[in-house]
Coordinates of C-alpha atoms in Angstrom, one line a residue:
Chain A
M1 CA -8.9 35.4 22.8
N2 CA -12.1 33.6 22.1
K3 CA -11.4 33.3 18.3
I4 CA -7.9 31.5 19.3
K5 CA -9.6 29.3 21.7
N6 CA -12.3 28.2 18.8
L7 CA -9.6 27.6 16.5
W8 CA -7.9 25.4 18.9
A9 CA -10.8 23.6 19.6
T10 CA -11.4 22.9 16.0
R11 CA -7.8 22.3 14.7
R12 CA -6.5 20.8 18.0
D13 CA -5.9 17.5 16.3
S14 CA -4.1 19.2 13.4
V15 CA -1.7 21.3 15.8
I16 CA -0.7 18.3 17.5
A17 CA -0.1 16.0 14.4
F18 CA 2.2 18.9 13.1
G19 CA 3.8 19.6 16.4
I20 CA 4.7 15.8 17.0
V21 CA 5.9 15.3 13.5
I22 CA 8.0 18.7 13.5
A23 CA 9.5 18.1 17.2
A24 CA 10.3 14.4 16.0
Y25 CA 12.2 15.5 12.7
I26 CA 14.1 18.2 15.1
V27 CA 15.2 15.7 17.8
V28 CA 16.4 13.1 14.9
Q29 CA 18.4 15.8 13.1
I30 CA 20.1 16.7 16.2
M31 CA 20.6 13.0 17.4
S32 CA 22.0 12.4 14.1
M33 CA 24.4 15.4 14.2
T34 CA 25.7 14.7 17.8
G35 CA 26.0 10.9 16.4
N36 CA 23.4 9.3 19.1
I37 CA 21.7 7.6 16.6
S38 CA 22.1 3.6 16.1
Y39 CA 22.7 2.4 12.6
S40 CA 19.8 0.1 12.3
L41 CA 17.7 3.2 13.5
K42 CA 18.9 5.4 10.9
G43 CA 18.2 2.9 8.1
M44 CA 14.8 3.0 9.5
L45 CA 14.0 6.6 8.9
V46 CA 12.8 6.5 5.7
P47 CA 10.6 3.4 6.0
I48 CA 9.1 5.0 9.0
C49 CA 8.3 8.0 7.1
A50 CA 6.5 6.0 4.5
Y51 CA 4.6 3.9 7.2
V52 CA 3.5 7.0 8.4
V53 CA 2.0 8.4 5.3
M54 CA 0.4 4.8 4.7
A55 CA -1.0 5.0 8.1
V56 CA -2.5 8.6 7.7
S57 CA -3.9 7.9 4.2
L58 CA -5.4 4.6 5.2
N59 CA -7.1 6.3 8.1
L60 CA -8.8 8.5 5.6
T61 CA -10.6 5.5 4.1
V62 CA -10.9 3.5 7.2
G63 CA -11.3 6.0 10.2
V64 CA -13.0 9.0 8.1
L65 CA -14.8 7.3 5.6
G66 CA -15.4 4.1 7.6
E67 CA -14.9 1.5 5.0
L68 CA -12.4 -1.2 5.7
S69 CA -9.6 -1.5 3.3
L70 CA -7.3 -4.4 3.1
G71 CA -5.6 -3.7 0.1
H72 CA -3.7 -0.5 0.8
A73 CA -0.2 -2.2 -0.3
G74 CA -1.4 -2.5 -3.7
F75 CA -1.5 1.4 -4.3
M76 CA 1.7 1.5 -2.6
S77 CA 3.2 -1.1 -5.1
V78 CA 1.7 0.9 -8.1
G79 CA 3.4 4.2 -6.7
A80 CA 6.8 2.3 -6.1
F81 CA 7.2 0.9 -9.3
T82 CA 5.8 3.9 -11.2
G83 CA 8.4 6.0 -9.1
I84 CA 11.1 3.8 -10.4
V85 CA 10.4 3.9 -14.0
V86 CA 10.1 7.6 -13.6
T87 CA 13.3 8.1 -11.7
T88 CA 15.0 5.8 -14.2
V89 CA 13.8 7.5 -17.1
L90 CA 14.4 10.8 -15.9
T91 CA 18.1 10.1 -14.5
D92 CA 20.0 12.3 -17.3
A93 CA 17.0 14.6 -18.0
V94 CA 16.9 15.9 -14.2
P95 CA 20.0 15.9 -12.5
S96 CA 19.1 17.3 -8.9
D97 CA 17.9 13.9 -6.8
G98 CA 15.5 15.8 -4.9
L99 CA 13.4 17.5 -7.8
R100 CA 13.6 13.9 -9.4
L101 CA 12.2 12.1 -6.2
A102 CA 9.5 15.1 -6.1
I103 CA 8.4 14.3 -9.9
A104 CA 8.4 10.7 -9.5
M105 CA 6.1 11.2 -6.4
V106 CA 3.6 13.2 -8.6
V107 CA 3.6 10.9 -11.3
A108 CA 3.4 7.8 -9.1
A109 CA 0.4 9.6 -7.0
A110 CA -1.5 10.1 -10.3
A111 CA -0.8 6.4 -11.4
A112 CA -2.0 4.9 -7.8
A113 CA -5.1 7.5 -8.1
V114 CA -5.9 6.1 -11.6
V115 CA -5.7 2.8 -10.2
G116 CA -7.6 3.9 -7.2
V117 CA -10.3 5.0 -9.4
I118 CA -10.4 1.5 -11.4
V119 CA -10.8 -0.4 -8.1
G120 CA -12.7 1.9 -6.4
V121 CA -15.6 2.3 -9.0
P122 CA -17.0 -1.4 -8.8
V123 CA -15.7 -2.3 -5.4
L124 CA -17.2 0.5 -3.3
R125 CA -20.6 -0.6 -4.3
L126 CA -20.1 -3.2 -1.6
S127 CA -19.4 -2.6 1.8
G128 CA -18.3 -4.0 5.3
D129 CA -16.6 -7.5 5.1
Y130 CA -17.3 -8.0 1.6
L131 CA -15.5 -4.7 0.7
A132 CA -12.6 -5.7 3.0
I133 CA -12.3 -9.1 1.2
V134 CA -12.5 -7.5 -2.4
T135 CA -9.9 -5.0 -1.4
L136 CA -7.8 -7.6 -0.4
A137 CA -8.4 -9.3 -3.8
A138 CA -7.4 -6.3 -5.7
C139 CA -4.3 -5.9 -3.9
E140 CA -3.4 -9.7 -4.6
I141 CA -4.4 -8.6 -8.4
I142 CA -1.8 -5.8 -8.3
K143 CA 0.7 -8.1 -7.2
S144 CA 0.3 -10.8 -9.4
I145 CA 0.4 -8.3 -12.3
V146 CA 3.4 -6.5 -11.3
N147 CA 5.0 -9.8 -10.6
V148 CA 4.7 -10.7 -14.5
L149 CA 5.5 -7.1 -15.7
Y150 CA 8.6 -6.7 -17.7
I151 CA 9.8 -3.0 -18.5
G152 CA 12.9 -2.1 -20.2
M153 CA 14.4 1.1 -21.6
D154 CA 17.2 1.7 -24.4
S155 CA 17.5 4.9 -26.8
K156 CA 14.2 3.8 -28.5
G157 CA 12.1 4.7 -25.5
L158 CA 10.4 2.4 -23.0
H159 CA 9.6 -1.3 -23.7
L160 CA 6.4 -3.0 -22.0
S161 CA 5.5 -6.7 -21.8
I162 CA 3.3 -8.8 -19.6
V163 CA 3.8 -12.5 -18.6
K164 CA 6.9 -13.0 -21.0
Q165 CA 9.6 -10.7 -21.8
S166 CA 8.8 -10.2 -25.6
F167 CA 11.1 -7.6 -26.5
T168 CA 15.0 -7.6 -26.9
L169 CA 16.9 -4.2 -25.6
E170 CA 19.6 -2.6 -27.9
E171 CA 22.9 -2.6 -26.6
G172 CA 23.3 -0.2 -23.7
G173 CA 19.4 -0.5 -22.9
K174 CA 18.5 -1.2 -19.4
M175 CA 16.0 -3.7 -18.0
I176 CA 13.9 -1.6 -15.3
I177 CA 11.4 -4.2 -14.2
N178 CA 12.3 -7.9 -14.6
G179 CA 9.1 -9.9 -13.8
P180 CA 9.4 -11.8 -10.4
I181 CA 13.1 -11.0 -9.9
G182 CA 11.7 -7.2 -9.6
V183 CA 13.9 -4.2 -9.6
S184 CA 17.7 -4.1 -9.1
G185 CA 20.4 -1.5 -8.4
I186 CA 18.1 1.4 -7.8
N187 CA 19.9 4.6 -6.9
K188 CA 18.6 5.4 -3.7
I189 CA 17.7 8.9 -3.6
S190 CA 15.0 9.0 -0.5
T191 CA 16.3 10.9 2.4
F192 CA 14.8 11.3 5.9
T193 CA 14.1 15.1 5.0
A194 CA 12.4 13.8 2.0
G195 CA 10.0 11.6 4.2
F196 CA 9.8 14.5 6.5
V197 CA 8.4 17.1 3.8
L198 CA 6.0 14.0 2.2
I199 CA 4.4 13.6 6.0
L200 CA 3.9 17.4 6.2
I201 CA 2.3 17.6 2.9
T202 CA 0.0 14.5 3.7
L203 CA -0.9 16.0 7.0
F204 CA -1.6 19.2 5.4
V205 CA -4.0 17.9 2.7
I206 CA -5.6 15.2 4.5
L207 CA -6.4 17.3 8.0
N208 CA -7.6 20.2 5.5
L209 CA -9.7 17.9 3.8
I210 CA -11.3 16.6 7.0
N211 CA -12.1 20.1 8.3
S212 CA -13.8 21.1 5.0
R213 CA -17.1 20.5 3.6
H214 CA -16.1 17.9 1.5
G215 CA -14.7 16.1 4.8
R216 CA -17.9 16.7 6.7
A217 CA -19.7 15.0 3.8
I218 CA -17.5 12.1 4.0
M219 CA -18.1 11.5 7.7
A220 CA -21.9 12.1 7.2
V221 CA -21.5 9.2 4.6
R222 CA -19.5 7.1 7.4
D223 CA -22.4 7.9 10.2
N224 CA -25.4 7.3 8.3
K225 CA -25.2 6.6 4.4
I226 CA -29.1 6.7 4.1
A227 CA -29.5 10.2 6.2
A228 CA -26.7 11.4 3.9
D229 CA -28.3 10.5 0.9
S230 CA -31.3 12.1 1.8
I231 CA -29.8 15.6 2.5
G232 CA -28.4 15.6 -1.2
I233 CA -24.8 14.4 -0.6
S234 CA -23.7 12.3 -3.2
T235 CA -22.4 9.1 -1.2
T236 CA -20.9 7.2 -4.2
R237 CA -18.7 10.4 -5.0
Y238 CA -17.6 11.0 -1.8
K239 CA -16.6 7.4 -1.2
L240 CA -14.8 7.7 -4.1
L241 CA -13.1 10.9 -3.4
A242 CA -11.8 9.5 0.0
F243 CA -10.8 6.4 -1.4
V244 CA -8.9 7.7 -4.4
I245 CA -7.0 10.6 -2.3
S246 CA -6.3 7.7 0.0
A247 CA -4.7 5.5 -2.9
A248 CA -2.6 8.9 -4.3
F249 CA -0.8 9.1 -1.0
A250 CA -0.1 5.5 -0.7
G251 CA 1.3 5.8 -4.1
M252 CA 3.9 8.6 -3.0
A253 CA 4.6 6.6 0.1
G254 CA 5.7 3.7 -2.4
T255 CA 8.0 5.8 -4.2
L256 CA 9.3 7.2 -1.1
Y257 CA 9.7 3.6 0.2
A258 CA 11.0 2.0 -2.9
M259 CA 13.8 4.6 -3.3
N260 CA 15.3 3.9 0.0
Y261 CA 16.3 0.0 -1.1
S262 CA 18.6 -1.1 -3.9
T263 CA 16.1 -3.9 -4.8
V264 CA 12.4 -4.3 -4.6
T265 CA 10.0 -6.8 -5.7
A266 CA 6.4 -7.0 -6.1
A267 CA 6.0 -9.7 -3.5
K268 CA 7.0 -7.0 -0.8
F269 CA 3.8 -5.4 -1.4
D270 CA 1.3 -8.0 0.0
F271 CA -1.5 -8.7 2.0
N272 CA 0.7 -8.6 5.3
L273 CA 1.8 -5.0 4.4
S274 CA -2.0 -3.8 4.0
I275 CA -2.3 -5.6 7.5
L276 CA 0.5 -4.1 9.1
V277 CA -0.5 -0.6 8.2
L278 CA -4.2 -1.4 9.2
V279 CA -2.8 -2.4 12.8
F280 CA -1.1 1.2 12.9
V281 CA -4.6 2.9 12.0
V282 CA -6.5 1.0 14.8
L283 CA -4.1 1.2 17.4
G284 CA -3.8 4.9 16.8
G285 CA -7.4 5.1 16.7
L286 CA -9.8 5.4 14.2
G287 CA -10.1 8.8 12.4
N288 CA -7.3 10.2 14.8
I289 CA -4.7 11.4 12.5
W290 CA -1.8 12.1 15.0
G291 CA -2.6 8.9 16.5
S292 CA -1.8 7.3 13.5
V293 CA 1.6 9.0 13.0
I294 CA 2.8 7.7 16.7
A295 CA 1.4 4.5 16.2
A296 CA 2.9 3.9 12.8
A297 CA 6.3 5.4 14.1
L298 CA 6.4 3.6 17.3
L299 CA 5.4 0.3 16.2
T300 CA 8.0 0.0 13.3
V301 CA 10.6 0.7 16.1
L302 CA 9.3 -1.5 18.8
P303 CA 10.5 -4.9 17.0
E304 CA 14.1 -3.1 16.8
L305 CA 13.8 -2.2 20.4
L306 CA 13.0 -5.6 21.6
R307 CA 16.0 -6.8 19.5
K308 CA 18.1 -4.4 21.2
L309 CA 16.8 -5.5 24.5
N310 CA 18.0 -9.2 23.8
F311 CA 14.6 -10.4 22.9
N312 CA 16.1 -11.3 19.5
D313 CA 14.2 -14.5 19.1
Y314 CA 11.1 -13.6 20.7
R315 CA 10.4 -10.1 19.5
M316 CA 8.0 -10.7 17.0
L317 CA 6.3 -13.0 19.6
I318 CA 6.4 -10.5 22.1
Y319 CA 5.2 -8.0 19.5
A320 CA 2.0 -10.2 18.5
I321 CA 1.0 -10.5 22.3
L322 CA 1.4 -6.7 22.7
L323 CA -1.0 -6.5 20.0
I324 CA -3.4 -8.7 21.3
A325 CA -3.1 -7.2 24.9
L326 CA -3.3 -3.8 23.7
M327 CA -6.9 -4.6 21.6
L328 CA -8.0 -6.5 24.7
F329 CA -7.2 -3.4 27.2
N330 CA -8.8 -1.2 24.7
N331 CA -12.2 -2.9 24.9
S332 CA -11.8 -3.8 28.5
K333 CA -13.7 -2.5 31.8
L334 CA -10.5 -1.4 33.0
K335 CA -10.0 1.2 30.7
Q336 CA -13.5 2.5 30.8
M337 CA -13.0 2.7 34.6
L338 CA -9.9 4.7 34.2
L339 CA -11.6 7.1 31.6
E340 CA -14.6 7.5 33.9
R341 CA -12.1 8.4 36.7
R342 CA -10.4 10.8 34.5
G343 CA -13.5 12.5 33.4
S344 CA -15.0 12.8 36.6
K345 CA -11.8 14.3 38.0
K346 CA -12.2 16.7 35.0
A347 CA -15.8 17.2 35.9
A348 CA -14.9 18.1 39.3
K349 CA -12.2 20.9 38.2
T350 CA -14.5 22.6 35.9
E351 CA -17.2 22.7 38.8
G352 CA -14.4 24.2 41.1
E353 CA -13.8 26.8 38.4
V354 CA -17.3 27.5 38.0
A355 CA -17.9 28.2 41.6
Chain B
M1 CA -8.0 -32.3 -19.3
L2 CA -9.7 -34.5 -17.0
N3 CA -6.8 -34.8 -15.1
Y4 CA -6.6 -31.1 -14.2
L5 CA -10.2 -31.3 -13.5
I6 CA -9.5 -34.1 -10.8
T7 CA -6.3 -32.0 -9.6
G8 CA -8.8 -28.8 -9.5
I9 CA -11.4 -30.8 -7.1
S10 CA -8.9 -32.0 -5.1
L11 CA -7.3 -28.8 -4.6
G12 CA -10.8 -27.4 -4.3
S13 CA -11.8 -29.8 -1.5
I14 CA -9.0 -28.6 0.5
Y15 CA -10.1 -25.2 0.2
A16 CA -13.7 -26.4 0.9
I17 CA -12.9 -28.0 4.2
I18 CA -11.0 -24.6 5.3
A19 CA -13.6 -22.3 4.0
L20 CA -15.9 -24.5 5.8
G21 CA -14.1 -23.7 9.2
Y22 CA -14.4 -20.0 8.0
T23 CA -18.3 -20.2 7.5
M24 CA -18.9 -21.8 10.6
V25 CA -17.3 -19.3 12.8
Y26 CA -18.3 -16.4 10.5
G27 CA -21.8 -17.6 10.8
I28 CA -22.2 -17.7 14.5
A29 CA -19.6 -15.2 15.8
K30 CA -20.0 -12.8 12.8
M31 CA -16.1 -12.2 12.6
L32 CA -13.1 -13.1 10.1
N33 CA -11.3 -15.5 11.8
F34 CA -7.8 -14.4 10.5
A35 CA -5.7 -17.2 12.6
H36 CA -7.7 -20.1 10.8
G37 CA -5.0 -20.1 8.3
D38 CA -2.5 -20.7 11.1
V39 CA -4.5 -23.4 12.7
I40 CA -4.1 -25.4 9.7
M41 CA -0.5 -24.9 9.9
V42 CA -0.3 -26.3 13.5
G43 CA -2.5 -29.4 12.3
G44 CA 0.2 -30.0 9.7
Y45 CA 3.2 -29.7 12.3
M46 CA 1.4 -31.8 14.8
C47 CA 0.7 -34.7 12.4
F48 CA 4.3 -34.3 11.2
C49 CA 5.8 -34.6 14.7
A50 CA 3.6 -37.4 15.6
T51 CA 4.6 -39.7 12.4
T52 CA 8.2 -38.5 12.2
Y53 CA 9.4 -38.1 15.6
M54 CA 7.3 -40.6 17.5
G55 CA 6.8 -43.0 14.7
W56 CA 3.0 -43.2 15.2
H57 CA 0.6 -44.6 12.7
P58 CA -0.7 -41.6 10.3
L59 CA -4.2 -42.2 11.4
L60 CA -3.2 -41.4 15.2
G61 CA -1.2 -38.7 13.8
V62 CA -4.3 -37.2 12.2
L63 CA -6.2 -37.6 15.3
L64 CA -3.6 -35.9 17.4
A65 CA -3.6 -33.0 15.0
M66 CA -7.5 -32.9 15.3
A67 CA -7.2 -32.9 19.1
V68 CA -4.6 -30.4 19.4
C69 CA -6.3 -27.8 17.1
T70 CA -9.7 -28.4 18.7
V71 CA -8.3 -27.4 22.1
L72 CA -6.1 -24.4 20.7
G73 CA -9.6 -23.0 18.9
I74 CA -11.3 -23.2 22.2
V75 CA -8.2 -21.6 24.0
I76 CA -8.2 -18.8 21.4
E77 CA -11.6 -18.1 21.3
R78 CA -12.1 -18.1 25.0
L79 CA -8.7 -15.8 25.8
A80 CA -8.7 -13.3 22.7
Y81 CA -12.0 -13.2 21.3
K82 CA -14.7 -13.8 23.9
P83 CA -13.7 -10.4 25.8
L84 CA -14.2 -8.7 22.7
R85 CA -17.6 -10.2 21.8
S86 CA -19.2 -6.8 21.8
A87 CA -16.5 -4.7 20.7
P88 CA -16.6 -3.2 17.3
S89 CA -15.6 -5.9 14.4
L90 CA -12.6 -4.2 13.6
A91 CA -10.9 -4.4 17.0
V92 CA -11.7 -8.2 16.9
L93 CA -10.1 -8.3 13.1
I94 CA -6.9 -6.7 14.5
T95 CA -7.0 -9.3 17.6
A96 CA -7.5 -12.3 15.0
I97 CA -4.2 -11.0 13.1
G98 CA -2.4 -10.7 16.5
V99 CA -3.5 -14.4 17.1
S100 CA -2.2 -15.0 13.7
Y101 CA 1.2 -13.4 14.1
F102 CA 1.3 -15.1 17.5
L103 CA 0.8 -18.6 16.1
Q104 CA 3.3 -18.0 13.1
N105 CA 6.2 -16.8 15.4
A106 CA 5.6 -19.6 17.9
A107 CA 5.8 -22.0 15.1
L108 CA 9.1 -20.5 14.0
L109 CA 10.5 -20.6 17.4
I110 CA 9.6 -24.2 17.9
W111 CA 10.2 -25.6 14.5
T112 CA 12.3 -22.9 12.9
S113 CA 12.2 -21.9 9.3
N114 CA 13.6 -25.0 7.9
P115 CA 10.9 -26.4 5.6
K116 CA 9.9 -29.9 7.1
S117 CA 9.2 -32.7 4.5
F118 CA 5.9 -34.0 5.3
S119 CA 5.1 -37.6 4.3
P120 CA 1.7 -38.0 2.8
I121 CA -0.6 -40.0 5.3
V122 CA -1.1 -42.5 2.7
G123 CA 1.2 -44.1 0.2
R124 CA 2.2 -42.5 -2.9
G125 CA 0.6 -44.8 -5.4
A126 CA -1.8 -44.2 -7.6
V127 CA -5.3 -45.8 -9.3
Q128 CA -5.3 -46.1 -12.8
F129 CA -8.9 -45.7 -14.9
G130 CA -7.8 -46.1 -18.6
D131 CA -5.8 -42.8 -19.4
L132 CA -6.9 -41.3 -15.9
Q133 CA -4.5 -41.7 -13.2
I134 CA -5.7 -40.6 -9.5
T135 CA -3.3 -40.8 -6.6
H136 CA -4.3 -41.9 -3.3
V137 CA -4.0 -38.6 -1.8
T138 CA -6.6 -37.1 -4.2
L139 CA -8.8 -39.9 -3.3
V140 CA -8.7 -39.4 0.4
T141 CA -9.0 -35.7 0.0
I142 CA -12.0 -36.0 -2.2
A143 CA -13.6 -38.7 0.2
A144 CA -12.8 -36.6 3.3
C145 CA -14.3 -33.7 1.8
V146 CA -17.7 -35.4 0.8
V147 CA -18.0 -37.0 4.4
I148 CA -17.0 -34.0 6.2
M149 CA -19.7 -32.0 4.3
A150 CA -22.4 -34.8 4.6
A151 CA -21.7 -35.0 8.6
L152 CA -21.8 -31.1 8.8
T153 CA -25.1 -31.1 7.1
L154 CA -26.4 -33.7 9.2
F155 CA -25.2 -31.9 12.2
T156 CA -26.5 -28.9 11.8
G157 CA -29.8 -30.0 10.5
K158 CA -30.5 -32.9 12.9
T159 CA -29.0 -32.5 16.0
K160 CA -30.0 -30.3 19.1
L161 CA -26.4 -28.6 18.9
G162 CA -26.7 -27.9 15.6
T163 CA -29.9 -26.1 15.7
A164 CA -28.8 -24.2 18.6
M165 CA -25.9 -22.9 16.2
R166 CA -28.2 -21.9 13.6
A167 CA -30.4 -20.1 16.1
V168 CA -27.4 -18.4 17.5
S169 CA -26.4 -17.4 14.0
E170 CA -29.7 -16.2 13.2
D171 CA -30.3 -14.0 16.4
K172 CA -27.9 -14.2 19.4
G173 CA -30.0 -12.4 21.7
A174 CA -33.7 -14.4 20.9
A175 CA -31.2 -17.7 21.0
Q176 CA -30.1 -16.8 24.6
L177 CA -33.8 -16.1 25.7
M178 CA -34.6 -19.7 24.4
G179 CA -32.0 -21.3 27.0
I180 CA -29.2 -21.9 24.8
N181 CA -26.0 -21.1 26.1
V182 CA -24.7 -18.7 23.6
N183 CA -21.1 -19.1 25.0
T184 CA -20.5 -22.6 24.6
T185 CA -22.4 -22.7 21.1
I186 CA -19.8 -20.2 19.9
S187 CA -16.9 -22.2 21.5
M188 CA -18.5 -25.4 19.6
A189 CA -18.3 -23.6 16.4
F190 CA -14.5 -22.5 16.8
A191 CA -14.0 -26.3 18.2
I192 CA -15.5 -27.6 14.8
G193 CA -14.0 -25.0 12.6
S194 CA -10.3 -25.8 14.4
A195 CA -11.0 -29.9 13.8
L196 CA -11.7 -29.3 10.3
A197 CA -8.6 -26.9 9.7
A198 CA -6.5 -29.8 11.3
I199 CA -7.7 -32.3 8.8
A200 CA -7.4 -29.7 6.1
G201 CA -3.6 -29.2 7.3
V202 CA -2.8 -32.7 6.9
L203 CA -4.4 -33.0 3.7
L204 CA -2.9 -30.1 2.3
C205 CA 0.6 -31.2 3.5
S206 CA 0.0 -34.5 2.0
A207 CA -0.6 -32.9 -1.5
Y208 CA 2.1 -30.6 -1.1
P209 CA 4.7 -31.9 1.1
M210 CA 6.4 -28.9 2.4
L211 CA 5.7 -27.5 5.8
V212 CA 6.7 -24.0 7.0
P213 CA 5.5 -21.7 9.5
T214 CA 3.7 -19.6 6.9
T215 CA 2.3 -22.5 5.1
G216 CA -1.1 -21.8 6.2
S217 CA -1.3 -18.1 5.2
M218 CA -2.0 -18.3 1.8
P219 CA -4.4 -21.2 1.6
G220 CA -6.2 -19.6 4.2
I221 CA -6.8 -16.3 2.4
K222 CA -7.7 -18.5 -0.6
A223 CA -10.2 -20.6 1.4
F224 CA -11.7 -17.4 3.0
T225 CA -12.4 -15.9 -0.4
A226 CA -13.9 -19.4 -1.3
A227 CA -16.3 -19.1 1.6
V228 CA -17.2 -15.5 0.3
F229 CA -17.6 -16.7 -3.1
G230 CA -20.1 -19.2 -2.2
G231 CA -21.8 -16.9 0.0
I232 CA -20.3 -16.7 3.7
G233 CA -22.2 -18.4 6.2
S234 CA -23.8 -21.0 4.1
I235 CA -22.5 -24.4 4.3
P236 CA -23.0 -25.6 0.7
G237 CA -22.0 -22.3 -0.3
A238 CA -18.4 -22.8 1.2
M239 CA -18.3 -26.4 -0.3
L240 CA -19.2 -24.9 -4.0
G241 CA -17.0 -22.2 -3.8
G242 CA -14.1 -24.0 -2.7
I243 CA -14.5 -26.4 -5.5
L244 CA -15.1 -23.9 -7.9
L245 CA -12.1 -22.1 -6.6
G246 CA -9.8 -24.9 -6.7
I247 CA -10.8 -25.9 -10.5
I248 CA -10.5 -22.4 -11.6
E249 CA -7.1 -22.0 -10.1
T250 CA -5.9 -25.6 -11.4
F251 CA -7.2 -24.4 -15.0
C252 CA -5.5 -21.1 -14.8
R253 CA -2.3 -22.6 -13.8
A254 CA -2.3 -25.4 -16.8
Y255 CA -3.6 -23.1 -19.3
I256 CA -3.0 -19.4 -18.9
S257 CA 0.0 -18.6 -16.7
M258 CA 1.4 -19.9 -13.5
E259 CA 2.0 -16.6 -12.1
L260 CA -1.2 -15.0 -13.2
S261 CA -3.3 -17.9 -11.6
D262 CA -3.7 -15.9 -8.3
G263 CA -4.6 -12.7 -9.8
I264 CA -7.1 -14.5 -12.2
V265 CA -9.0 -16.1 -9.1
F266 CA -9.3 -12.9 -7.4
G267 CA -10.8 -11.4 -10.7
V268 CA -13.4 -14.1 -10.5
L269 CA -14.1 -13.3 -7.0
I270 CA -14.4 -9.6 -7.6
L271 CA -16.9 -10.4 -10.6
V272 CA -19.0 -12.5 -8.9
L273 CA -19.4 -10.4 -5.7
L274 CA -20.2 -7.5 -8.2
V275 CA -23.3 -9.6 -9.6
K276 CA -24.2 -11.2 -6.5
P277 CA -23.1 -9.2 -3.5
A278 CA -23.9 -12.0 -1.0
G279 CA -22.0 -14.9 -2.8
L280 CA -23.3 -17.4 -5.0
L281 CA -25.5 -19.2 -2.4
G282 CA -25.8 -16.5 0.2
K283 CA -28.8 -15.0 1.5
Q284 CA -29.7 -11.8 -0.1
T285 CA -30.6 -9.2 2.7
R286 CA -32.3 -6.0 1.8
E287 CA -31.2 -3.0 3.4
K288 CA -34.1 -1.4 5.6
V289 CA -34.3 2.1 5.7

């Protein structure tokens, strides 16, 4: 009994996170089977999954590692475009959609991780606001490079050029990425179930990482870098570890997201998207994984809900006001008072039990 | 070549004026005011309304824009940022993002997303120096930048309020003990920053006469990197960073690639920060153990 209690105490967050995701999946499946789901919500299911993965992975950098990153969309972009190239190349070789998507995600994760190392090694030497602004810069650099990328495929293989299209394709060849025009005619193979599985994998890896020796080392770096250094934790290594894992999952989320639309451009993965995901993480609670899951899902649906309530013109305005109000409430005396009241009630209850 | 240099300095002057606003606020309140770019946009729209709808003289339009933005800056600070003075910096950042969304969407409701064509505050003419042709707008922009820079340096160096500002940015607690009203001083920084944003907005729209609700966001981000580039919190740094950024951007556009110019600008920023982590003119702070 005690063992179970202990397990519950240490793994409560994991149990809640998995519980929420599985329950939500079942509810949505039942709703769509009985036809109770609106068309617009149905179209948002895959993006919601992608945002949840983005939020959970960004929480690893911002909440667990404690470094503000404003460039998460950059890794998503790398993952998205890698995924598109891989799925196009494998169209004939791998007929199964699900398997093709899985392979694309693995390659996308690897590509995003490589970019994560390239960005992370120099950037993680900085900290605080400077780190934030440099990650933002990195995201903008990725965006402008993808924006001038031309990739085409014909019977001779892949062709790649930057700035100008310097290759001509044979007959029957296909342009995959067409510079600023982006990608069009994507075979939409992302499904809600794929998104659900990706969320489960993300939660499994990140929650286990947090509860492991490495996770504790990462948190030690966050709480006191100098103290962590002094007890032999390599701060640079653990910072990079967290940053790269976070980037890899963003890459997978990118593939999932891109494969849900028929056209994708580099401009989609800009600074605003990074900010959007950061908002999910902060509102869900820094370091709180299931908070990120809920915040990402709710805040993605919220503008749609407001549209349904006939606030169409004002919905983004209301979204902004809610955001400000939530932040003000989170740091206000009112919340502290409520928390204290709840705390004293709890204390009274345990006292009663002891007596 | 020289033409590009002038264009670069002119663009850089606009960045510098915006960056000054960021630096003033960051130096004192230690916060990244993400809504600054949208105050620029409001300034642009105000001047547009005054000159186009009401037929006012452009100079009056600029004054109206400055007045509105100053009030807006103070109101934003009082309502959204002041309650969070002791909150973690991330909370303030998200609130600033909320304010930015709010301003953009309010502008979208009031002025719709149709681009408005802004008529420059000075004539479209140009001055000829030999081969070199400089438009009036460019001249006014550079002149405004120099005047603002001089005025701000004098203000922070010589006046009582300016000294108070420097004191607050150095040590809030000690400044309060010396009888400085910290809240008023922070509001003043926001007021000055927003008035500068209004001027920058009018100049920006005169140089690139297209006005949409998202006009301010990209220049805002770039000016912010300019402020970091030059060393955030330092007034000459913001100036230097802004002008350098403008020149680099213009030359990249002209000689390398239109599309890659943003990427190169941000790449230079990363390189500078790696070599000088506090920016070009920033104060190096040593980490204490």
